[in-house]
XYZ file of C-alpha atoms in Angstrom:
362
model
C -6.982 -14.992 -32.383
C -10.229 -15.922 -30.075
C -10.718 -14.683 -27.023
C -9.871 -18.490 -25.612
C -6.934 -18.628 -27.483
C -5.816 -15.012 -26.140
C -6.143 -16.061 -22.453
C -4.361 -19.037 -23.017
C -1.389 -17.640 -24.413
C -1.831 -15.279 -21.567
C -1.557 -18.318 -19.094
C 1.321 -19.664 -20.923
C 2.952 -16.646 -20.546
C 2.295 -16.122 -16.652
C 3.557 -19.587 -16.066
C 6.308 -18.800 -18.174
C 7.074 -15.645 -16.056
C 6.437 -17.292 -12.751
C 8.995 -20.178 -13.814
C 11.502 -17.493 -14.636
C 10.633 -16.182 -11.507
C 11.508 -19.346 -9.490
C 14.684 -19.731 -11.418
C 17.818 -19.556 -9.189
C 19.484 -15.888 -9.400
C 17.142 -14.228 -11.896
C 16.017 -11.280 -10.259
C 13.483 -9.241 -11.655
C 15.583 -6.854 -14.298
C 17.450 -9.750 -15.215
C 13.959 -11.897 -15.915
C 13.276 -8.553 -17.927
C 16.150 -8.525 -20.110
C 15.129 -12.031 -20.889
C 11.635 -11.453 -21.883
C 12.724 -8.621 -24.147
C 15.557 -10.158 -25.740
C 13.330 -12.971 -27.195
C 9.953 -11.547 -27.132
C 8.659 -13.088 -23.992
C 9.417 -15.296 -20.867
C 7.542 -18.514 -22.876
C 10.486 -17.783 -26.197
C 13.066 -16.953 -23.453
C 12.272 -20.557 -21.662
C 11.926 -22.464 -25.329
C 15.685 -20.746 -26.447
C 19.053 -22.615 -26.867
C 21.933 -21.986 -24.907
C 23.818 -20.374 -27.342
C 20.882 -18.134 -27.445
C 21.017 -17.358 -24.014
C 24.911 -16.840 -23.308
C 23.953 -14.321 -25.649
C 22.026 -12.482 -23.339
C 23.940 -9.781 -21.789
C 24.499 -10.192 -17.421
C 23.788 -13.922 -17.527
C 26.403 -15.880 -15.611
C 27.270 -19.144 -16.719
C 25.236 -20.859 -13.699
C 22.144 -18.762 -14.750
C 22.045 -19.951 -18.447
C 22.550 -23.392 -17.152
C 19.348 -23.192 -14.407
C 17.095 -22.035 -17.320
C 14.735 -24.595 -18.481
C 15.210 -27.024 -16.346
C 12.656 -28.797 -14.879
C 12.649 -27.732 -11.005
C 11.732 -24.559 -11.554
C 8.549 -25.095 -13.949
C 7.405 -27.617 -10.965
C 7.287 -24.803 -8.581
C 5.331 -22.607 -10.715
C 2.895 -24.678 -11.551
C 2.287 -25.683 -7.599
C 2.189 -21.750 -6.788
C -0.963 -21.479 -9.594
C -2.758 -24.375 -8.124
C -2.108 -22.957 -4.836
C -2.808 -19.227 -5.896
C -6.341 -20.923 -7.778
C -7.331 -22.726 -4.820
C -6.339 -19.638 -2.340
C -8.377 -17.289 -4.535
C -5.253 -15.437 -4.972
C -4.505 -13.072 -8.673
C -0.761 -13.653 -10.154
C -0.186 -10.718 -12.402
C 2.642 -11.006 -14.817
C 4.640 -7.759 -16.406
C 3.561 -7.289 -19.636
C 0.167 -8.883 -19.609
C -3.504 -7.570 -18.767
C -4.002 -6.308 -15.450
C -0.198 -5.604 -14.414
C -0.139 -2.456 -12.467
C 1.151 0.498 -15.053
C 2.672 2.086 -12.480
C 4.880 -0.068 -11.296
C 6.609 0.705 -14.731
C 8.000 3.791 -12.983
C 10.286 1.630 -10.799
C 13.632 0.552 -12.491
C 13.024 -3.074 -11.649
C 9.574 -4.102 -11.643
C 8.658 -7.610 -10.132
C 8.295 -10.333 -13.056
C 4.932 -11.514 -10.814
C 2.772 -9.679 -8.675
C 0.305 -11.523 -6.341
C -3.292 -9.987 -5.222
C -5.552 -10.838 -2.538
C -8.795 -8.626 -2.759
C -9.752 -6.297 -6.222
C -6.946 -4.435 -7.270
C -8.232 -1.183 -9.158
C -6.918 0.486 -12.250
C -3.139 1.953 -11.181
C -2.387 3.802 -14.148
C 1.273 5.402 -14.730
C -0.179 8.362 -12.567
C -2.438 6.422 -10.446
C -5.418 8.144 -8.015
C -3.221 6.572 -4.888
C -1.604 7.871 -2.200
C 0.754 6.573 0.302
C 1.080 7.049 4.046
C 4.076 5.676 5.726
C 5.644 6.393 9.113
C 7.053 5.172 12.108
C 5.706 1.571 14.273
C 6.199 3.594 17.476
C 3.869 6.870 16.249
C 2.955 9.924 18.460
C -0.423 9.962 19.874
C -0.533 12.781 17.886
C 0.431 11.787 14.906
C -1.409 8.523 14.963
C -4.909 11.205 14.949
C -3.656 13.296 12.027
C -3.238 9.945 10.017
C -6.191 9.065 10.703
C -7.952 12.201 9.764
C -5.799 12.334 6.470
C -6.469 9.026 5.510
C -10.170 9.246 6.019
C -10.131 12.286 3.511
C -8.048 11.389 1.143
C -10.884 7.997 0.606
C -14.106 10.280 1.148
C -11.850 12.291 -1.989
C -12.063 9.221 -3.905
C -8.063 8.480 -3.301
C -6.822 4.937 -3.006
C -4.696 4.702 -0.074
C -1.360 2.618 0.184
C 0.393 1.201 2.745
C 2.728 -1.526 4.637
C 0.300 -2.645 7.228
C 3.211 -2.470 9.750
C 1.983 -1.717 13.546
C 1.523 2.174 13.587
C 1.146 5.063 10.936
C 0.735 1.991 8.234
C -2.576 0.464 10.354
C -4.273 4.001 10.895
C -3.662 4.708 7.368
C -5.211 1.279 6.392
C -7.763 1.188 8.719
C -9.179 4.832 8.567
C -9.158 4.780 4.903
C -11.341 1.454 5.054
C -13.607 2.854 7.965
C -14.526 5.974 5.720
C -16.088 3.555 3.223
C -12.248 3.687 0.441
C -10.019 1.334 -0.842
C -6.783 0.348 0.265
C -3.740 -1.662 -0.250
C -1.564 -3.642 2.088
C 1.615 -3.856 0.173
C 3.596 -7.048 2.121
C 7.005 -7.927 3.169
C 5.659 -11.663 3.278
C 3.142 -13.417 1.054
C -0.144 -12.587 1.251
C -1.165 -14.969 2.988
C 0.863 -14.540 5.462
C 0.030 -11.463 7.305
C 2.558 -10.421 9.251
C 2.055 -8.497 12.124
C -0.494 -10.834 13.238
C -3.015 -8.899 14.848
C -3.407 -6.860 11.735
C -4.999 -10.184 10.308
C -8.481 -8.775 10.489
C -7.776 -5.445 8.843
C -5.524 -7.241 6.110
C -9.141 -9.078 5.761
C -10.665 -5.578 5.028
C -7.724 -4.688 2.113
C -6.617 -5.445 -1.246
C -2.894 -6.954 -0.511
C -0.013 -6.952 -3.061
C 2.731 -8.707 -2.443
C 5.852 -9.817 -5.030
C 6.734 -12.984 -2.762
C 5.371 -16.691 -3.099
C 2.293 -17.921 -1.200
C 3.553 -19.169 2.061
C 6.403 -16.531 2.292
C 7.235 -15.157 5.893
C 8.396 -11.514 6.857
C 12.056 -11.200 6.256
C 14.293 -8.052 7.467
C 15.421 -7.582 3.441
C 11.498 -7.436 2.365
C 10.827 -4.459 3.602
C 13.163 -1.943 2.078
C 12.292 -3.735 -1.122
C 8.365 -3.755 -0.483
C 8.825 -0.297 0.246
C 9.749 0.456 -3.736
C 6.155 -0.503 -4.261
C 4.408 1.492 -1.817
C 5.865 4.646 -3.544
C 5.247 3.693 -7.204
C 1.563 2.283 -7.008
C 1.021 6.085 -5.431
C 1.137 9.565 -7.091
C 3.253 11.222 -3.736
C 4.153 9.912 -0.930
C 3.424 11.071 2.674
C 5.652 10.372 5.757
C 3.753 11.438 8.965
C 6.918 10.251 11.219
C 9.732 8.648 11.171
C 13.440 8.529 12.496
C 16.393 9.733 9.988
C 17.060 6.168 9.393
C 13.775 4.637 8.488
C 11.853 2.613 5.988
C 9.645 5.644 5.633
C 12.250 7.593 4.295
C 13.370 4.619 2.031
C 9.853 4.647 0.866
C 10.297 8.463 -0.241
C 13.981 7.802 -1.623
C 11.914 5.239 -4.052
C 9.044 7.856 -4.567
C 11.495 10.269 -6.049
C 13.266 8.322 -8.089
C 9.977 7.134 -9.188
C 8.961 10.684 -10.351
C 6.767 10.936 -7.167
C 5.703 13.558 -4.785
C 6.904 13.424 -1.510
C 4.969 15.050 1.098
C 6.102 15.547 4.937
C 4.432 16.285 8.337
C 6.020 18.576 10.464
C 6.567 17.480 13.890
C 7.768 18.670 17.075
C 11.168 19.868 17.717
C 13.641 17.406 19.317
C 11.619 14.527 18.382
C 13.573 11.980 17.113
C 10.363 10.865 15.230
C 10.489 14.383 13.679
C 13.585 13.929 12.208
C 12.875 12.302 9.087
C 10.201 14.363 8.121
C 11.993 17.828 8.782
C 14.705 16.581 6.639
C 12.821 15.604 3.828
C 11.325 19.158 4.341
C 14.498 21.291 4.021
C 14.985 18.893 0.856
C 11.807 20.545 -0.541
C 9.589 17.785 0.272
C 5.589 19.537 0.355
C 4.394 20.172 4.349
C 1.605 18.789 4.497
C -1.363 19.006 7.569
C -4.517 17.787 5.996
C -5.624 15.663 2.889
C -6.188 19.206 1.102
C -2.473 19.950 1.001
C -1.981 16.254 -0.858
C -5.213 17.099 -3.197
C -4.229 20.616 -4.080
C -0.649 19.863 -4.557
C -1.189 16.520 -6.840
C -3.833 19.285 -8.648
C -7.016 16.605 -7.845
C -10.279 17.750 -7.018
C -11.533 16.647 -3.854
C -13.887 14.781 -5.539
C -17.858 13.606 -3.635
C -17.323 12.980 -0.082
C -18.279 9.235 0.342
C -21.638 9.329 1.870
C -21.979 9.097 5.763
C -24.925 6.590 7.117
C -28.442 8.456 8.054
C -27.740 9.266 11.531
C -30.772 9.729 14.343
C -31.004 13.434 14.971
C -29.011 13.537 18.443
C -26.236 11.720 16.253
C -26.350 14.024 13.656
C -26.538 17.060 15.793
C -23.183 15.851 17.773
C -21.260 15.128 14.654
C -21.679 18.295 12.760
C -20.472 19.766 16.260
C -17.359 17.838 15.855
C -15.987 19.803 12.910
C -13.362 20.520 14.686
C -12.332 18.591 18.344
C -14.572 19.844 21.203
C -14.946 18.736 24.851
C -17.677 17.201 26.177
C -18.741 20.779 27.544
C -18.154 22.599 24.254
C -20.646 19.694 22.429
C -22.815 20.528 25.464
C -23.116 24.019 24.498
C -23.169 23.290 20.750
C -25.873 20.545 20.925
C -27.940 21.489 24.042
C -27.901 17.965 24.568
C -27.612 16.748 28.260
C -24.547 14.440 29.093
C -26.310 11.326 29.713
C -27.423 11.927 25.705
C -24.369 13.263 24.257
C -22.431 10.242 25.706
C -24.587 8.291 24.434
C -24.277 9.567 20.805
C -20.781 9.804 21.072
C -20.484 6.362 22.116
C -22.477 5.107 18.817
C -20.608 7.487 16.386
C -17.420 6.227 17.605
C -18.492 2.580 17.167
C -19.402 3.651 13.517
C -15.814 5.057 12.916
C -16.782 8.315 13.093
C -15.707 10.043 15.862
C -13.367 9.462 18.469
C -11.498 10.783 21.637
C -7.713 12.188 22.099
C -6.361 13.859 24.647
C -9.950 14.599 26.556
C -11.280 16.301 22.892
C -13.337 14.401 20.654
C -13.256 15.139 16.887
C -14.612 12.905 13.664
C -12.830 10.506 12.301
């Protein structure tokens, strides 16, 4: 078979998929058993009814909805919508389907992609960072820093893009020159929290919903099955006892993940999560070298910092670990009007910045 003639079977096939998908009360294991009962969604589409009732969880309403022609028509408006949006739609079983979303017991029929999605093998080089909207200054800092090193290390890094742990994650990972991936409760083009717009623009986004598709309360828990199976191990910085980041490392483990946990302070509600997952046997984990050493990754070349001016460089090779302005006084011999100044431009680069009256990189 040509090349031509492959990706046209392959287009068949995705509109085949994405029709199933559209079909009233198919789900996605049910849109599976389809596609492997006759081969693929385009035979499943083409078969009888008698050939269908034959298929094993299919109520009589189901059968009926199959093949018919409302369906199709919605399909083939989401491709000419996805073409003209510059949007991928990634079916299950062809080229370019994520391999590791085969870990997950019911893998969406159709993925969509915004932005280059990289190779996501069964074991992919991905991590993800989940925790709570309302984060600890704290916390929001250690993110930050883990995030950053876990891209420098070469690590893809996965999130929700929810207000919080999710947008330091994202947005450190990004600043320190990695790759990163908004997984969505909504469509992807519909970025949802709104100010996160920008930063979505900065992302590769994944989501299993239909162009045009708000945020809905039951996305999330489900979005949050993909977060944990396009990563090796999963890390929850915070989060209450009842939380979407612990949902996320329920998913991880039944994916055959590892889940990794922050310790927090005592009391915290925000804690709570976390310390449980702990006493469960989940990995404590401080810095990106705990997720590196643990997944048994080398850290890989640090992604390469920009050629800094020599009172820039000075300042930031003080900052190895968080300093006062007097301590990068003493450390620089540079006079405050100066080290302000240099701190001022290697924060605007995204590479240092100030918490709690100490600065420290980024």
């Amino acid at each position: 078979m040509t090349a031509l003639a492959d990706s046209a079977a392959a287009q068949a096939e995705l509109l085949a998929l994405l029709t199933l998908r559209f079909t009233p009360a198919l789900g996605p294991r049910r849109t599976e058993s389809l596609r492997r009962h006759f081969g693929s969604a385009e035979a499943a589409l083409a078969a009888p009814l008698t050939a269908l009732r034959g298929v094993p969880g299919l109520e009589a309403k189901t059968v009926a909805a199959i093949g018919t022609p409302g369906p199709r028509e919605q399909a083939e408006a989401e491709l000419r919508k996805a073409k003209a949006g510059g949007v991928t739609l990634l079916g299950r079983g062809l080229p370019g389907y994520p391999e590791a979303l085969e870990a997950l017991g019911d893998p969406p029929a159709v993925l969509w992609v915004l932005g280059d999605l990289p190779d996501l093998p069964a074991v992919p080089r991905a991590v993800g960072i989940v925790g709570t909207r309302g984060a600890s200054p704290h916390a929001r800092s250690l993110t930050r820093d883990l995030a950053a090193d876990l891209a420098r290390a070469g690590v893809v890094v996965v999130s929700g893009l929810a207000r919080g742990i999710d947008t330091e994650a994202h947005r450190a990972a990004v600043d320190a020159g990695g790759l990163s991936i908004g997984v969505l409760g909504s469509a992807v083009n519909h970025i949802y929290p709104a100010e996160n717009a920008e930063l979505a623009g900065r992302l590769t986004l994944v989501s299993e919903y239909p162009l045009g598709t708000g945020p809905a309360q039951h996305h999330f828990p489900a979005r949050n099955r993909l977060i944990a199976a396009l990563s090796a191990g999963a890390v929850v910085v915070e989060g209450e006892l009842k939380s979407g980041s612990l949902i996320t490392a329920t998913h991880a483990l039944e994916c055959g993940r590892t889940v990794f946990a922050v310790p927090g302070r005592a009391g915290d509600p925000r804690a709570a999560g976390p310390h449980r997952l702990l006493r469960e046997g989940a990995v404590l984990t401080e810095t990106a070298g705990d997720v590196l050493a643990e997944l048994g990754w080398e850290e890989g070349p640090a992604a390469r910092l920009p050629d800094l001016p020599p009172e820039q460089a000075r300042v930031y090779a003080a900052l190895s670990t968080p300093a006062t302005l007097d301590d990068l006084r003493g450390a620089t011999g540079l006079g405050l009007a100066e080290l302000q100044t240099a701190l001022v431009m290697l924060q605007l680069m995204g590479l240092a910045e100030e918490v709690g009256g100490r600065w420290t990189r980024r």
